[in-house]
Short mmCIF file of C-alpha atoms in Angstrom, two decimals:
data_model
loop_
_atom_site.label_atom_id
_atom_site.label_comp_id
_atom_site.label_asym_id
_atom_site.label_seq_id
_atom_site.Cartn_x
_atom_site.Cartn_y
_atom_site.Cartn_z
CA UNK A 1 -43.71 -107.09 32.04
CA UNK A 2 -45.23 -106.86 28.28
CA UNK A 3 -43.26 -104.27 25.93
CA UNK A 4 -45.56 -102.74 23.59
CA UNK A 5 -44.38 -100.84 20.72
CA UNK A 6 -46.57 -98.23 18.45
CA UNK A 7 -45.65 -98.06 14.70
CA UNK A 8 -46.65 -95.42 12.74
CA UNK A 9 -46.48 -95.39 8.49
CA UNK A 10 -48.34 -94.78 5.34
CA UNK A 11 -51.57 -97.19 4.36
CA UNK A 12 -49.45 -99.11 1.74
CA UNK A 13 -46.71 -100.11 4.14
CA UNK A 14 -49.46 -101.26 7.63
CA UNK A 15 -52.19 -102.16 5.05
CA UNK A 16 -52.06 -105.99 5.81
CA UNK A 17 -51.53 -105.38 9.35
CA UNK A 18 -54.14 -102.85 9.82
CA UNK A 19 -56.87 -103.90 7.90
CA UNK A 20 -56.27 -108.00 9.58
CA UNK A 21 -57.06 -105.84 13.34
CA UNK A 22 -60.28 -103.83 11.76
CA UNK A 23 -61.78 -106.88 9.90
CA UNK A 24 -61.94 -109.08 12.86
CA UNK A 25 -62.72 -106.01 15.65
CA UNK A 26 -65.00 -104.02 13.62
CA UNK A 27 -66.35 -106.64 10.95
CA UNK A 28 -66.72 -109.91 12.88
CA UNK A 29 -66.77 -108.95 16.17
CA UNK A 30 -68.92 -105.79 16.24
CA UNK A 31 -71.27 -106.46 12.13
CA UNK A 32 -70.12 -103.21 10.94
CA UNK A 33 -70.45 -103.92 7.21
CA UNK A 34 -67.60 -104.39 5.06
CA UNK A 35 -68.58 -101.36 2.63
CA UNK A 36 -68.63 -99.14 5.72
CA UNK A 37 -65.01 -100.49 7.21
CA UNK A 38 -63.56 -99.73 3.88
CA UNK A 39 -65.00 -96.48 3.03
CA UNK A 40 -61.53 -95.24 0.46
CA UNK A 41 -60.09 -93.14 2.95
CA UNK A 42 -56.71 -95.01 4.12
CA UNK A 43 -54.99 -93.96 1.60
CA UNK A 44 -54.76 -90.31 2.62
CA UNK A 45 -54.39 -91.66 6.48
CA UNK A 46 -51.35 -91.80 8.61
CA UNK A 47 -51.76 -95.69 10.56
CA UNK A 48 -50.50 -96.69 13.61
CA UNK A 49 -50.39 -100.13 14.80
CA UNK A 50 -49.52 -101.60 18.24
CA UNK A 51 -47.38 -104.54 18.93
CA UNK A 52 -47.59 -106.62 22.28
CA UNK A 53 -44.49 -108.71 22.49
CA UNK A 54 -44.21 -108.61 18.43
CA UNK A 55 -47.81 -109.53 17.58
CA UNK A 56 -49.90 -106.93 15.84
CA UNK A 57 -53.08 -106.42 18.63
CA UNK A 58 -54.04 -102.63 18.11
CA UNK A 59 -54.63 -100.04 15.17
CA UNK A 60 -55.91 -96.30 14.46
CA UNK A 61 -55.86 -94.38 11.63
CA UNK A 62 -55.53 -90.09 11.40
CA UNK A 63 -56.72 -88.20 8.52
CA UNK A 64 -55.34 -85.23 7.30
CA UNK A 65 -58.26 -83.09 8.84
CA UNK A 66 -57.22 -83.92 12.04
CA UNK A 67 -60.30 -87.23 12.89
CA UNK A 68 -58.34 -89.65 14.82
CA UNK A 69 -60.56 -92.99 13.57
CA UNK A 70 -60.88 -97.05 13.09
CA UNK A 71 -59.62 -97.29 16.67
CA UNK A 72 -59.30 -101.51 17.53
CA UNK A 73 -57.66 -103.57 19.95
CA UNK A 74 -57.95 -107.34 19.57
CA UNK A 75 -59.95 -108.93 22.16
CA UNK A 76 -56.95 -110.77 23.71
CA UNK A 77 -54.83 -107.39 24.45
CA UNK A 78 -58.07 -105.37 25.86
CA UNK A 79 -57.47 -104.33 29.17
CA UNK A 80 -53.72 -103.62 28.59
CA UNK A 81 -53.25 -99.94 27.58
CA UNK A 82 -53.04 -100.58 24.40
CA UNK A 83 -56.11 -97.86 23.28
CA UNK A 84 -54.62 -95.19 25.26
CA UNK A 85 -50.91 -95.65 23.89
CA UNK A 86 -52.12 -95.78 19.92
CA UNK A 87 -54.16 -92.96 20.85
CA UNK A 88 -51.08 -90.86 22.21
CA UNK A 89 -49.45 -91.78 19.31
CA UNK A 90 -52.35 -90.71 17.16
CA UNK A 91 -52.12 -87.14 18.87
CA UNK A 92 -48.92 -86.68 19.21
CA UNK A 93 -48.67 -87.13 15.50
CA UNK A 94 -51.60 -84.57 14.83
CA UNK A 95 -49.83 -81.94 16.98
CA UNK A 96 -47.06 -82.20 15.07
CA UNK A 97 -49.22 -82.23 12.01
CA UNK A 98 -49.67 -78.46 13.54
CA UNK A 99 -53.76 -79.54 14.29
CA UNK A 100 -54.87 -77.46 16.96
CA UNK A 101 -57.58 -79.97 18.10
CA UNK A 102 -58.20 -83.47 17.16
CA UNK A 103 -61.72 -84.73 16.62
CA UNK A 104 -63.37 -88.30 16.67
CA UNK A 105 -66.43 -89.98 16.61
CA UNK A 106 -66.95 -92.81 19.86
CA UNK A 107 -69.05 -95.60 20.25
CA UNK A 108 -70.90 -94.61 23.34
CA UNK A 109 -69.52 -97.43 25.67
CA UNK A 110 -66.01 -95.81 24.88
CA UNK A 111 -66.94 -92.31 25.76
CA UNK A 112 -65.01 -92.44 29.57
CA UNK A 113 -62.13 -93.97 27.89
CA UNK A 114 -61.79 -91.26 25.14
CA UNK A 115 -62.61 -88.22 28.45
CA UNK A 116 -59.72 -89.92 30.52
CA UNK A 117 -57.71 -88.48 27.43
CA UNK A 118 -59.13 -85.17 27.86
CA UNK A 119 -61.67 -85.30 25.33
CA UNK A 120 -65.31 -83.51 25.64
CA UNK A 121 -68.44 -85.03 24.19
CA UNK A 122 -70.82 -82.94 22.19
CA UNK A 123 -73.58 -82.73 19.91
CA UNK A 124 -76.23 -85.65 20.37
CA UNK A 125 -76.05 -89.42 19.94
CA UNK A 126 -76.08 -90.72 16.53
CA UNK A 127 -75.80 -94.02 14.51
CA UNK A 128 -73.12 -95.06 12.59
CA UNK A 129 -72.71 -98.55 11.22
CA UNK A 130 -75.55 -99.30 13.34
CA UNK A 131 -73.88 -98.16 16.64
CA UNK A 132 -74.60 -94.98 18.89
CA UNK A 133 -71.94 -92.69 18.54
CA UNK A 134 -70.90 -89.19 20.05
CA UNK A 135 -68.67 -86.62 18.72
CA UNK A 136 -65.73 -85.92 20.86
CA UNK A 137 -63.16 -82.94 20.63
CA UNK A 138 -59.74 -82.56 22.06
CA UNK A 139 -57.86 -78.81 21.71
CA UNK A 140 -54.04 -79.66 21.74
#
């Protein structure tokens, strides 16, 4: 059985880490371009990373307003549970942040995997890097 862990820290302790899992998920893998991966805001972000047997495969970031964001698992770990376990961690962290909801913004093939975590879609689709998004809400 695989142990995975979920760190959590500030943007100048994860930055290598973090920013390693976003440039090949969201850069390479998916064209989002690099001035809209790296839009200033990680510095006011709690990160969280996820470790599969030691190696770094998963990261997400939450912002102080409560946006749970930059969601990535490596292609390798996909599959595993690793999503759903950073994104416990993310909320868990917001609640005790004191948030009373946590908000995000999903690429629309994620949508069931962000409403198996109780989120509800609303609003209508939108682009955002050049991928259709939806809003998504979750009250905690």
């Amino acid at each position: 059985m695989s142990t995975t862990t979920i760190i959590n820290g500030d943007w100048s302790t994860l930055k290598d880490t973090a920013s390693e899992i976003r440039r090949v998920v969201f850069i390479e893998e998916q064209c989002v371009p690099q001035e809209e991966e790296w839009d200033g805001r990680d510095e006011e972000c709690s990160h969280f990373i996820a470790y599969l047997e030691d190696q770094p495969v998963g990261t997400a970031r939450l912002l102080p307003d409560g946006h749970i964001g930059r969601v990535a698992v490596l292609d390798s770990a996909r599959g595993a549970g690793i999503g759903y376990q950073l994104m416990e961690a993310a909320i868990q962290a917001a609640r005790e942040a004191g948030h009373t909801h946590v908000a995000l913004s999903a690429q629309l093939h994620a949508l069931a995997f962000y409403q198996r975590l109780g989120f509800v879609a609303h609003g209508g689709t939108f682009m955002d890097a050049g991928i259709p998004h939806r809003e998504m809400l979750l009250t905690l």
